[in-house]
Tab-separated table of N, CA, C and O in Angstrom:
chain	number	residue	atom	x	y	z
A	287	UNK	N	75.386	92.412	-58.658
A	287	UNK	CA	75.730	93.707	-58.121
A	287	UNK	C	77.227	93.725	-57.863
A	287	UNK	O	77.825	92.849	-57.238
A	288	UNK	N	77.872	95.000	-58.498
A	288	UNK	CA	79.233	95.014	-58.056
A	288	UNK	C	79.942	95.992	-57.239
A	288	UNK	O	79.947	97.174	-57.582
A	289	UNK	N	80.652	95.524	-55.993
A	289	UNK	CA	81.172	95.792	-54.964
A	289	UNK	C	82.036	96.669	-55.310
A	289	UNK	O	82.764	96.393	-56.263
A	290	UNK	N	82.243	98.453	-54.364
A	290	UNK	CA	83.424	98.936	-54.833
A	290	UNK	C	84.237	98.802	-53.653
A	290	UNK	O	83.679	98.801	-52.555
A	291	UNK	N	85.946	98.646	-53.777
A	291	UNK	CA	86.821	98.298	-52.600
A	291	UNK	C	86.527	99.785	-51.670
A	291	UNK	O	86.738	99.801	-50.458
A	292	UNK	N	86.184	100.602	-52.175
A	292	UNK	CA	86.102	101.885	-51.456
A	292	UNK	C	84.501	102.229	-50.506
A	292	UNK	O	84.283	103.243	-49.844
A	293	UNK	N	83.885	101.461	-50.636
A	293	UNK	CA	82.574	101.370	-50.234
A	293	UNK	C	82.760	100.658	-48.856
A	293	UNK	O	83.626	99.789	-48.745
A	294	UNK	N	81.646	101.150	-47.384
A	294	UNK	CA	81.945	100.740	-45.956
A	294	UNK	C	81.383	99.362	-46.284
A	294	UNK	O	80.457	99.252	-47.088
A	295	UNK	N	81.782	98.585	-45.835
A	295	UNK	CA	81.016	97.102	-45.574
A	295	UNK	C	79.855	96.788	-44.991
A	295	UNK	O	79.791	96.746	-43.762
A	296	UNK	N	78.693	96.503	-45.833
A	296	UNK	CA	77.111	96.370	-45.757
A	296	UNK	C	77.100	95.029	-45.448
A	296	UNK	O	77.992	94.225	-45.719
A	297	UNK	N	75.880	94.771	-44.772
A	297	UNK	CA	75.456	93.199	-44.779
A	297	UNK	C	75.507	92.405	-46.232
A	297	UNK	O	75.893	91.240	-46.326
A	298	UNK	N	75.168	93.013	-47.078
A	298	UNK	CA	75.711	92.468	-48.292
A	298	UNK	C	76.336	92.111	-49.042
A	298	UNK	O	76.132	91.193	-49.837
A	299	UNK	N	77.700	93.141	-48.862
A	299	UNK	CA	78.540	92.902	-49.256
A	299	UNK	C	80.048	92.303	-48.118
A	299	UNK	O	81.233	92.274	-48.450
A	300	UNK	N	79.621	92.014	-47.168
A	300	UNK	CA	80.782	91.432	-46.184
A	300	UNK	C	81.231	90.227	-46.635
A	300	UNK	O	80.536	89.325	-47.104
A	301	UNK	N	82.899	90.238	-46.418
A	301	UNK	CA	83.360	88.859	-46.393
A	301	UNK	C	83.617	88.543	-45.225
A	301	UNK	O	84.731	88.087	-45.483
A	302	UNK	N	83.530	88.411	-44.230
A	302	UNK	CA	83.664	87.930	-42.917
A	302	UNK	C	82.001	87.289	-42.531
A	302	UNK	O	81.084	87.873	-41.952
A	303	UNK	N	82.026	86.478	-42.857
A	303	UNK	CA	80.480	85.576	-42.861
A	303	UNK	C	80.999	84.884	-41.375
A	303	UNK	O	82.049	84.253	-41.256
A	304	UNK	N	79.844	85.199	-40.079
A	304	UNK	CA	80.011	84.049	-39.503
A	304	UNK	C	79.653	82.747	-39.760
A	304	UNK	O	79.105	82.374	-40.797
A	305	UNK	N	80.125	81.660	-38.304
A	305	UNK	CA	80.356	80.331	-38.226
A	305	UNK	C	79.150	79.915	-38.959
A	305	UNK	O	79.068	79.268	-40.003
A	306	UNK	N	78.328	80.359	-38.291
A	306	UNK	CA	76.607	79.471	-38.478
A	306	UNK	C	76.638	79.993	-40.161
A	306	UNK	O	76.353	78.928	-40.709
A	307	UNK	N	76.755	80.651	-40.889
A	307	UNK	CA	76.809	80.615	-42.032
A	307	UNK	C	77.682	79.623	-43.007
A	307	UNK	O	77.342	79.108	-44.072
A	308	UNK	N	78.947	79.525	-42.274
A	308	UNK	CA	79.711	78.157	-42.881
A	308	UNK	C	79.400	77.208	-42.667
A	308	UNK	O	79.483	76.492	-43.665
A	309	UNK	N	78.931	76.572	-41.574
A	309	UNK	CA	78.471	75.571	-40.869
A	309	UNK	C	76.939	75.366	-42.095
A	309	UNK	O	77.279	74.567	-42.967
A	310	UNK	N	75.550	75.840	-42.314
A	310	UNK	CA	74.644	75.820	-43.505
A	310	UNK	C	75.308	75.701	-44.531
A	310	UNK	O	74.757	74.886	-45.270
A	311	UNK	N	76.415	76.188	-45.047
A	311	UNK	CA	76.729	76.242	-46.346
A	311	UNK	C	77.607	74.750	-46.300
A	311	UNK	O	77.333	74.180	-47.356
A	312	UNK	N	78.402	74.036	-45.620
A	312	UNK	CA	79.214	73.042	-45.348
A	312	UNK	C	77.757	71.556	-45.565
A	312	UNK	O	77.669	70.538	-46.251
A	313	UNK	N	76.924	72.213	-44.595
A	313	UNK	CA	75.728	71.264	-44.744
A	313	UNK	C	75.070	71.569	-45.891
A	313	UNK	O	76.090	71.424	-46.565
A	314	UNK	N	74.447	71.795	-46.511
A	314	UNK	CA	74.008	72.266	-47.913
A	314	UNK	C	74.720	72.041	-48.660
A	314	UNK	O	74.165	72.123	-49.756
A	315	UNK	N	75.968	71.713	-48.768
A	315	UNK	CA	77.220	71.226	-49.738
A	315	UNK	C	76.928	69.505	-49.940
A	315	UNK	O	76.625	68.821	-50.917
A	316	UNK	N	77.224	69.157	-48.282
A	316	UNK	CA	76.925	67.681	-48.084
A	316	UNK	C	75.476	67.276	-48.469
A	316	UNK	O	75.306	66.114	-48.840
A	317	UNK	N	74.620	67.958	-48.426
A	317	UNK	CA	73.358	67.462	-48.829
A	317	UNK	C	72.934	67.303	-50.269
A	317	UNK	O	72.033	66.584	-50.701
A	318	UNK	N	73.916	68.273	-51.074
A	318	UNK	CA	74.094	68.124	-52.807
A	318	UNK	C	74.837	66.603	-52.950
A	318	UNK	O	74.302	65.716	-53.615
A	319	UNK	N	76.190	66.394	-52.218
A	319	UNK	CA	77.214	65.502	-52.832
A	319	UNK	C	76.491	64.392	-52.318
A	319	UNK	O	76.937	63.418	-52.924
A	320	UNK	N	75.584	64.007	-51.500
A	320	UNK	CA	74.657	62.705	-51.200
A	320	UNK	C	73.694	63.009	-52.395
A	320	UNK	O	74.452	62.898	-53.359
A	321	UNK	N	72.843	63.230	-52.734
A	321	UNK	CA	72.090	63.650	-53.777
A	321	UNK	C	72.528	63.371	-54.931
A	321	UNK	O	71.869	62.568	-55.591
A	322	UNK	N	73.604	63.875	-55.438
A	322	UNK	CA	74.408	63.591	-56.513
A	322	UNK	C	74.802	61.835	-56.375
A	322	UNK	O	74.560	60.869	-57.098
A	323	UNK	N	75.421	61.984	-55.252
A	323	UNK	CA	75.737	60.092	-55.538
A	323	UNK	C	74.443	59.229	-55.274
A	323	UNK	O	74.542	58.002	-55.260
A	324	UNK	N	73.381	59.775	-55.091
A	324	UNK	CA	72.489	58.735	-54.992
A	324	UNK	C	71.714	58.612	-56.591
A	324	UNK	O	71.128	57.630	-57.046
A	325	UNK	N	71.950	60.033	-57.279
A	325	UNK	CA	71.295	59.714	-58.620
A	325	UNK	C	72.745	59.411	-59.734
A	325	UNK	O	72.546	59.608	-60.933
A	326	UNK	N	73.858	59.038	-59.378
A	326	UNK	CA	74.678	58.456	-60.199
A	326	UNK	C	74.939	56.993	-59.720
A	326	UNK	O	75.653	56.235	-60.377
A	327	UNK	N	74.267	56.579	-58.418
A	327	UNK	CA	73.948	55.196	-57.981
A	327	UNK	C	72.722	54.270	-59.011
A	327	UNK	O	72.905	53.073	-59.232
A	328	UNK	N	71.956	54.738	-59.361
A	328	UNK	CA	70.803	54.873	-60.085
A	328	UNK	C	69.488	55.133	-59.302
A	328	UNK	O	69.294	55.932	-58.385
A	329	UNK	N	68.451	54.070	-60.019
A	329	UNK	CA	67.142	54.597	-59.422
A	329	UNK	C	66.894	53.586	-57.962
A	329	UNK	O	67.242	52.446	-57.655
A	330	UNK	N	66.234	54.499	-57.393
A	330	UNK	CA	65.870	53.439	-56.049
A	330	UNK	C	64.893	52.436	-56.298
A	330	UNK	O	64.300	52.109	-57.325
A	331	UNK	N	64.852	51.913	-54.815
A	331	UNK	CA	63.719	51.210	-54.809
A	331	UNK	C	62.820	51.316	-55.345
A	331	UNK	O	62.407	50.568	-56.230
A	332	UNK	N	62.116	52.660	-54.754
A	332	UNK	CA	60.161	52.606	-55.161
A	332	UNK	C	60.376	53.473	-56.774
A	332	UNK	O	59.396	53.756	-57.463
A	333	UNK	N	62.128	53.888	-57.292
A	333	UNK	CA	61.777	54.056	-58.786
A	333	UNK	C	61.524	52.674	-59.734
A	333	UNK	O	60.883	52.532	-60.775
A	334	UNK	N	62.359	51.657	-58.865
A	334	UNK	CA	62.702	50.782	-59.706
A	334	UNK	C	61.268	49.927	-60.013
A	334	UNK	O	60.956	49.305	-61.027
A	335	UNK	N	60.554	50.123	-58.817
A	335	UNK	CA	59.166	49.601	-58.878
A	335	UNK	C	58.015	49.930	-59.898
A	335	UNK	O	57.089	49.146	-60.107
A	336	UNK	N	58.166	51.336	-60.609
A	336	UNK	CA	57.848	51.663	-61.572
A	336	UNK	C	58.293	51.723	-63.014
A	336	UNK	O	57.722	52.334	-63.917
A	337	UNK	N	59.502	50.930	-63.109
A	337	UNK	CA	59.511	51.043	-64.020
A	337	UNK	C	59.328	49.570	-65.020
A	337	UNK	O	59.198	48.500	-64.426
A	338	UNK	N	59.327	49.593	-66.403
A	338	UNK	CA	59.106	48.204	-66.945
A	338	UNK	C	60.149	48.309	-67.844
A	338	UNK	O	60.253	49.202	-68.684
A	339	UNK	N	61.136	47.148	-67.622
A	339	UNK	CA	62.308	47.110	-68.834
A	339	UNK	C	61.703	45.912	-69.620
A	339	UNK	O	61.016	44.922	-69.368
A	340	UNK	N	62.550	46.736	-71.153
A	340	UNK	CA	62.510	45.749	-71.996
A	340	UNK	C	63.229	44.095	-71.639
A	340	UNK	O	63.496	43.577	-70.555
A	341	UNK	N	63.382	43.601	-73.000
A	341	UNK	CA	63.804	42.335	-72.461
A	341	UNK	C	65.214	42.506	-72.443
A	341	UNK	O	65.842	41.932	-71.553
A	342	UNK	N	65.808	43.193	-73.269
A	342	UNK	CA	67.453	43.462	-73.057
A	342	UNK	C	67.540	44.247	-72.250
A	342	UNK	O	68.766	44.358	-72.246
A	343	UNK	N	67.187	44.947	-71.490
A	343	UNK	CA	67.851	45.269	-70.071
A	343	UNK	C	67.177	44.643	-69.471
A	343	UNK	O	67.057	45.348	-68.469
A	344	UNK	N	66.411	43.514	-69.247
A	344	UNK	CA	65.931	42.586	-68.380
A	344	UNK	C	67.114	41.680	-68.437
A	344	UNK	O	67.658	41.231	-67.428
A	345	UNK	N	67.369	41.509	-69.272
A	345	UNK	CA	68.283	39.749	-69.974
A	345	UNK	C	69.763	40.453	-69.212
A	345	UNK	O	70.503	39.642	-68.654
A	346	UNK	N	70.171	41.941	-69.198
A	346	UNK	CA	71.426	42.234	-68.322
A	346	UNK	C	71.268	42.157	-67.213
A	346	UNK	O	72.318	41.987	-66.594
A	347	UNK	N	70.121	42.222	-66.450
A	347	UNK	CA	69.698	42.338	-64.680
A	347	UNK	C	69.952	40.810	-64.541
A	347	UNK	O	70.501	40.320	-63.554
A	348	UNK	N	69.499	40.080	-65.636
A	348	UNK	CA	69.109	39.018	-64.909
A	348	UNK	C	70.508	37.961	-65.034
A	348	UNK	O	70.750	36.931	-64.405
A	349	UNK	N	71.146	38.518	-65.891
A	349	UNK	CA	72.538	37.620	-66.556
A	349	UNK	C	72.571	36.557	-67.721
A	349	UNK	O	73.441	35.712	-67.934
A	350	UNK	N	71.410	36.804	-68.424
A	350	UNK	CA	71.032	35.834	-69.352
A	350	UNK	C	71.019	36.775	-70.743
A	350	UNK	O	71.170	37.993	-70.656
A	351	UNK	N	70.846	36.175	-71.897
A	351	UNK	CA	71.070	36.492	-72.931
A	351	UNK	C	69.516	37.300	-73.503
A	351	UNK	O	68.562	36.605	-73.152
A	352	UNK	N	69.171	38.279	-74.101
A	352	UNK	CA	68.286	38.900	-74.534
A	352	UNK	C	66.681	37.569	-75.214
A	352	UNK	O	65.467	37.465	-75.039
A	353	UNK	N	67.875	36.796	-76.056
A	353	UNK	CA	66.630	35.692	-76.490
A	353	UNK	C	66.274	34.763	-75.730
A	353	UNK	O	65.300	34.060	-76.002
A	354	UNK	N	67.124	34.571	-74.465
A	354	UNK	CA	66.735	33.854	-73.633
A	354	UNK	C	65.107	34.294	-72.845
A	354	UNK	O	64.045	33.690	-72.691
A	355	UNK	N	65.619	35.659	-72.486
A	355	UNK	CA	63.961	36.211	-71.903
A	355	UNK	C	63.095	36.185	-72.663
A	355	UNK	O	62.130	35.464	-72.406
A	356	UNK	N	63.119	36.955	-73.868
A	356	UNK	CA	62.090	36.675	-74.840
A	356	UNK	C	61.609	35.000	-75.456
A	356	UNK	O	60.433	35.025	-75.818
A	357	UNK	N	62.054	34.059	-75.577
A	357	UNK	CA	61.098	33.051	-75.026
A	357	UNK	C	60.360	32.508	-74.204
A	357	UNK	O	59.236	32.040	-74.385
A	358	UNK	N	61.275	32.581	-72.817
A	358	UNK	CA	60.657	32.398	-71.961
A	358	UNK	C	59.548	33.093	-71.873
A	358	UNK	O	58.485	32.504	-71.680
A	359	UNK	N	59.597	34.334	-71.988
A	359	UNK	CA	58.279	34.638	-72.372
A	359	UNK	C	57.201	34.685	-72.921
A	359	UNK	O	56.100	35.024	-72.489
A	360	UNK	N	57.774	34.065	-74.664
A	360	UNK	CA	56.644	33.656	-75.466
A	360	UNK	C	56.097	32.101	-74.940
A	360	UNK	O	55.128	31.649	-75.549
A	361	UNK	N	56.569	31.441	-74.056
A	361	UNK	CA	56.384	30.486	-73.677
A	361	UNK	C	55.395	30.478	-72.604
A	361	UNK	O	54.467	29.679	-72.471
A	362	UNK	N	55.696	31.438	-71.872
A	362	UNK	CA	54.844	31.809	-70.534
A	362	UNK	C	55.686	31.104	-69.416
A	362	UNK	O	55.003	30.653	-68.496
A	363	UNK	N	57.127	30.912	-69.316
A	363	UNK	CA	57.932	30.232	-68.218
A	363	UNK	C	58.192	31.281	-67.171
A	363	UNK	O	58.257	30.953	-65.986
A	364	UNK	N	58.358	32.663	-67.601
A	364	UNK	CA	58.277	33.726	-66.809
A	364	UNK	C	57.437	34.950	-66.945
A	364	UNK	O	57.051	35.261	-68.072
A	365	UNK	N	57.052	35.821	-65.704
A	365	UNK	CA	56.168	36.450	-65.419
A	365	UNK	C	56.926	37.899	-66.018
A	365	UNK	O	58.060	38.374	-65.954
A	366	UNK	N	55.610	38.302	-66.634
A	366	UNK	CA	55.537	40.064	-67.639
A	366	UNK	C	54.316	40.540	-67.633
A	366	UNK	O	53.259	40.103	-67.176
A	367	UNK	N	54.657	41.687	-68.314
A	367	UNK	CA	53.544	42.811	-68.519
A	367	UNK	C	53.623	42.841	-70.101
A	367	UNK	O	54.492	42.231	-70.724
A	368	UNK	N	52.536	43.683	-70.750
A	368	UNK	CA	52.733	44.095	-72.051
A	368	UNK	C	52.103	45.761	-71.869
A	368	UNK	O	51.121	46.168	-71.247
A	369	UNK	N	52.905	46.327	-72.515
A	369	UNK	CA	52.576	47.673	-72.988
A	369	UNK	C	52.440	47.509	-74.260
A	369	UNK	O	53.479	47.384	-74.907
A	370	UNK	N	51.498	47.477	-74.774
A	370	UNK	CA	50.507	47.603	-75.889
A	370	UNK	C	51.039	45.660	-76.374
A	370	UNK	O	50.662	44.559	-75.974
A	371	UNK	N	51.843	46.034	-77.183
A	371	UNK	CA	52.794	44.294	-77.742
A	371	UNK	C	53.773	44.411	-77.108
A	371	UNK	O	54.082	43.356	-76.554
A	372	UNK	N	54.606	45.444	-76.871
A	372	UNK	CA	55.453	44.849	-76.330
A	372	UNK	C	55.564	44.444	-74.858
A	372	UNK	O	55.066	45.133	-73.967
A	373	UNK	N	56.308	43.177	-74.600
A	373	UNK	CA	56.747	42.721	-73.816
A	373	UNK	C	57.583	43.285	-72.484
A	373	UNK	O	58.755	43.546	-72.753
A	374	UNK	N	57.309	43.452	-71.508
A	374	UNK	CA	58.382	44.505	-70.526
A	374	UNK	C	57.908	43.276	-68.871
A	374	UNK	O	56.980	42.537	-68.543
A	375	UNK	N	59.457	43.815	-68.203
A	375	UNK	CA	59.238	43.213	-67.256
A	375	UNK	C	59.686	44.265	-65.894
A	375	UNK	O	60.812	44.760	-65.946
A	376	UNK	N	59.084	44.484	-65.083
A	376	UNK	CA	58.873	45.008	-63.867
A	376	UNK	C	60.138	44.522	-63.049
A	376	UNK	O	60.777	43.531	-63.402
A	377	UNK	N	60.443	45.234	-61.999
A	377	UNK	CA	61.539	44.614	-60.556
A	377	UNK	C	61.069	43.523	-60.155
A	377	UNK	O	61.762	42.516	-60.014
A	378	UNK	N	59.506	43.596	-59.858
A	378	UNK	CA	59.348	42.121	-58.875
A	378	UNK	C	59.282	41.012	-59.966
A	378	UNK	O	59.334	39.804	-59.735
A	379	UNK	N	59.179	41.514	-61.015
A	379	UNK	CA	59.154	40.265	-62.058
A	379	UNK	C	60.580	39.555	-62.110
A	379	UNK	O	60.635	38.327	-62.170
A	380	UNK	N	61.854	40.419	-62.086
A	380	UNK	CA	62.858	40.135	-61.926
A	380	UNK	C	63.374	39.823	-60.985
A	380	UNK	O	64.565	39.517	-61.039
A	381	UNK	N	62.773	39.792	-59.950
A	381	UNK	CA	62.914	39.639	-58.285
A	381	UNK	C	62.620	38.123	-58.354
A	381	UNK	O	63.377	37.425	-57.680
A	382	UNK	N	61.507	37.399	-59.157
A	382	UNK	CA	60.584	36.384	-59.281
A	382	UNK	C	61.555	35.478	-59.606
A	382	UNK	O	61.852	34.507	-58.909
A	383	UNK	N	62.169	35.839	-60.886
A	383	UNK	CA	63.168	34.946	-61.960
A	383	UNK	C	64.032	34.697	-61.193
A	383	UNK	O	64.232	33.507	-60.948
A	384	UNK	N	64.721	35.550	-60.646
A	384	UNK	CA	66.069	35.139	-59.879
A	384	UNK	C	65.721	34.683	-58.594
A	384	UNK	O	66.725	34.311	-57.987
A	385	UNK	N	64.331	34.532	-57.735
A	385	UNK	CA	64.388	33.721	-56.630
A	385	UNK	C	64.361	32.087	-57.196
A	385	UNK	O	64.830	31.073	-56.681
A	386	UNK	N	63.643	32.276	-58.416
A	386	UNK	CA	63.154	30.722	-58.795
A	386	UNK	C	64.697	29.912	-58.984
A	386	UNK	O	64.858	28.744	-58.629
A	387	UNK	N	65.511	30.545	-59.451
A	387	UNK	CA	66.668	30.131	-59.767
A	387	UNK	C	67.523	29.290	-58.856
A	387	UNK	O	68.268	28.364	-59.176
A	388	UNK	N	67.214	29.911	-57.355
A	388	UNK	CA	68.132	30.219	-56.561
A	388	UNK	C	67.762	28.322	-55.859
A	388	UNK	O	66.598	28.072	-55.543
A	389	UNK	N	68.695	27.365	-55.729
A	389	UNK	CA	69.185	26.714	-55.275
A	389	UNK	C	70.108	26.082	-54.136
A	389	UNK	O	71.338	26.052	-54.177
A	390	UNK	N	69.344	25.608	-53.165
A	390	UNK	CA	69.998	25.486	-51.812
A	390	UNK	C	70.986	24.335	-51.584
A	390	UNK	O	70.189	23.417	-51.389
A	391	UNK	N	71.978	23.891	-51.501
A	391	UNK	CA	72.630	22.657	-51.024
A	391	UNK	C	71.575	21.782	-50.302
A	391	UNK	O	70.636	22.165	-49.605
A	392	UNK	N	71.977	20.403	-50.658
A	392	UNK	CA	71.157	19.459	-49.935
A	392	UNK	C	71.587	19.429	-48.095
A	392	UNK	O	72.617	19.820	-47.546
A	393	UNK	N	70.857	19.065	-47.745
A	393	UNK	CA	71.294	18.895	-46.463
A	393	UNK	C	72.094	17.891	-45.826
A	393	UNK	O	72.495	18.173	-44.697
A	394	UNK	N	72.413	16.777	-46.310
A	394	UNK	CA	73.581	16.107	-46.459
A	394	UNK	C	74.938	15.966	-46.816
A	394	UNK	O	75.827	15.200	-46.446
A	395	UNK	N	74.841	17.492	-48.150
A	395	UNK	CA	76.189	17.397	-49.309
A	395	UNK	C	76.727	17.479	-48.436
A	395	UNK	O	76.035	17.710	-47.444
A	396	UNK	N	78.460	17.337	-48.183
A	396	UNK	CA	79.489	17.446	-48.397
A	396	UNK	C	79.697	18.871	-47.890
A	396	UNK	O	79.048	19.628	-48.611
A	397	UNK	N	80.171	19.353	-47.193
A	397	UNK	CA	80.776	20.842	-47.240
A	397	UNK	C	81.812	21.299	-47.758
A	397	UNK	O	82.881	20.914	-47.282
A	398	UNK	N	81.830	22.486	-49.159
A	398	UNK	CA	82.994	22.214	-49.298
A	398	UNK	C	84.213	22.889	-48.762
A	398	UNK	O	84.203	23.847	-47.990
A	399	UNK	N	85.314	22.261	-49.273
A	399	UNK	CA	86.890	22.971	-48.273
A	399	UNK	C	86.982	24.056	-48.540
A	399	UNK	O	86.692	24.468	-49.663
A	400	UNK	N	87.416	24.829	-47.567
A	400	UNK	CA	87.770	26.025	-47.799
A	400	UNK	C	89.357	26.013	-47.830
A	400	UNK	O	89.978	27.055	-48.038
């Protein structure tokens, strides 16, 4: 609808919006630009829980090389799913791999210098 400059000023057509109207629109702004950075953050948690990556974006999560996962898997050294043949691995599957990995200092070593 277009406004004529010669027309009295309607609720519709006013530019003098009060506070509480800037104040919603300021919030409603901020509630897009969180939104926006949370889906250019990627997927969350309970997305990530659904989903099943192949082995090359498994082999990038995990820091290892694409043929590395895929043996281990034909091997059965690490935990998967199959969708139909192929091979896919879940978050907690990747959650799994990288706890097994994870290596504590002995309780004796040496501390080292900082």
């Amino acid at each position: 609808m277009t406004t004529n400059d010669l027309d009295p000023p309607t609720e519709e057509n006013r530019t003098d919006r009060p506070a509480a109207d800037e104040a919603t629109l300021i919030l409603r702004l901020t509630e897009i630009k969180e939104t926006l950075e949370r889906m250019a953050a990627g997927p969350s948690g309970a997305e990530l829980e659904l989903m099943a990556f192949t082995p090359a974006k498994a082999a990038e999560l995990l820091g290892k090389t694409e043929n590395w996962v895929v043996e281990a898997i034909q091997q059965g050294r690490i935990p998967h799913t199959r969708i139909g043949q192929s091979p896919r691995m879940t978050a907690e599957h990747i959650r799994w791999v990288r706890a097994q990995g994870e290596r504590f200092p002995h309780k004796y070593a040496k501390p080292l210098a900082a």
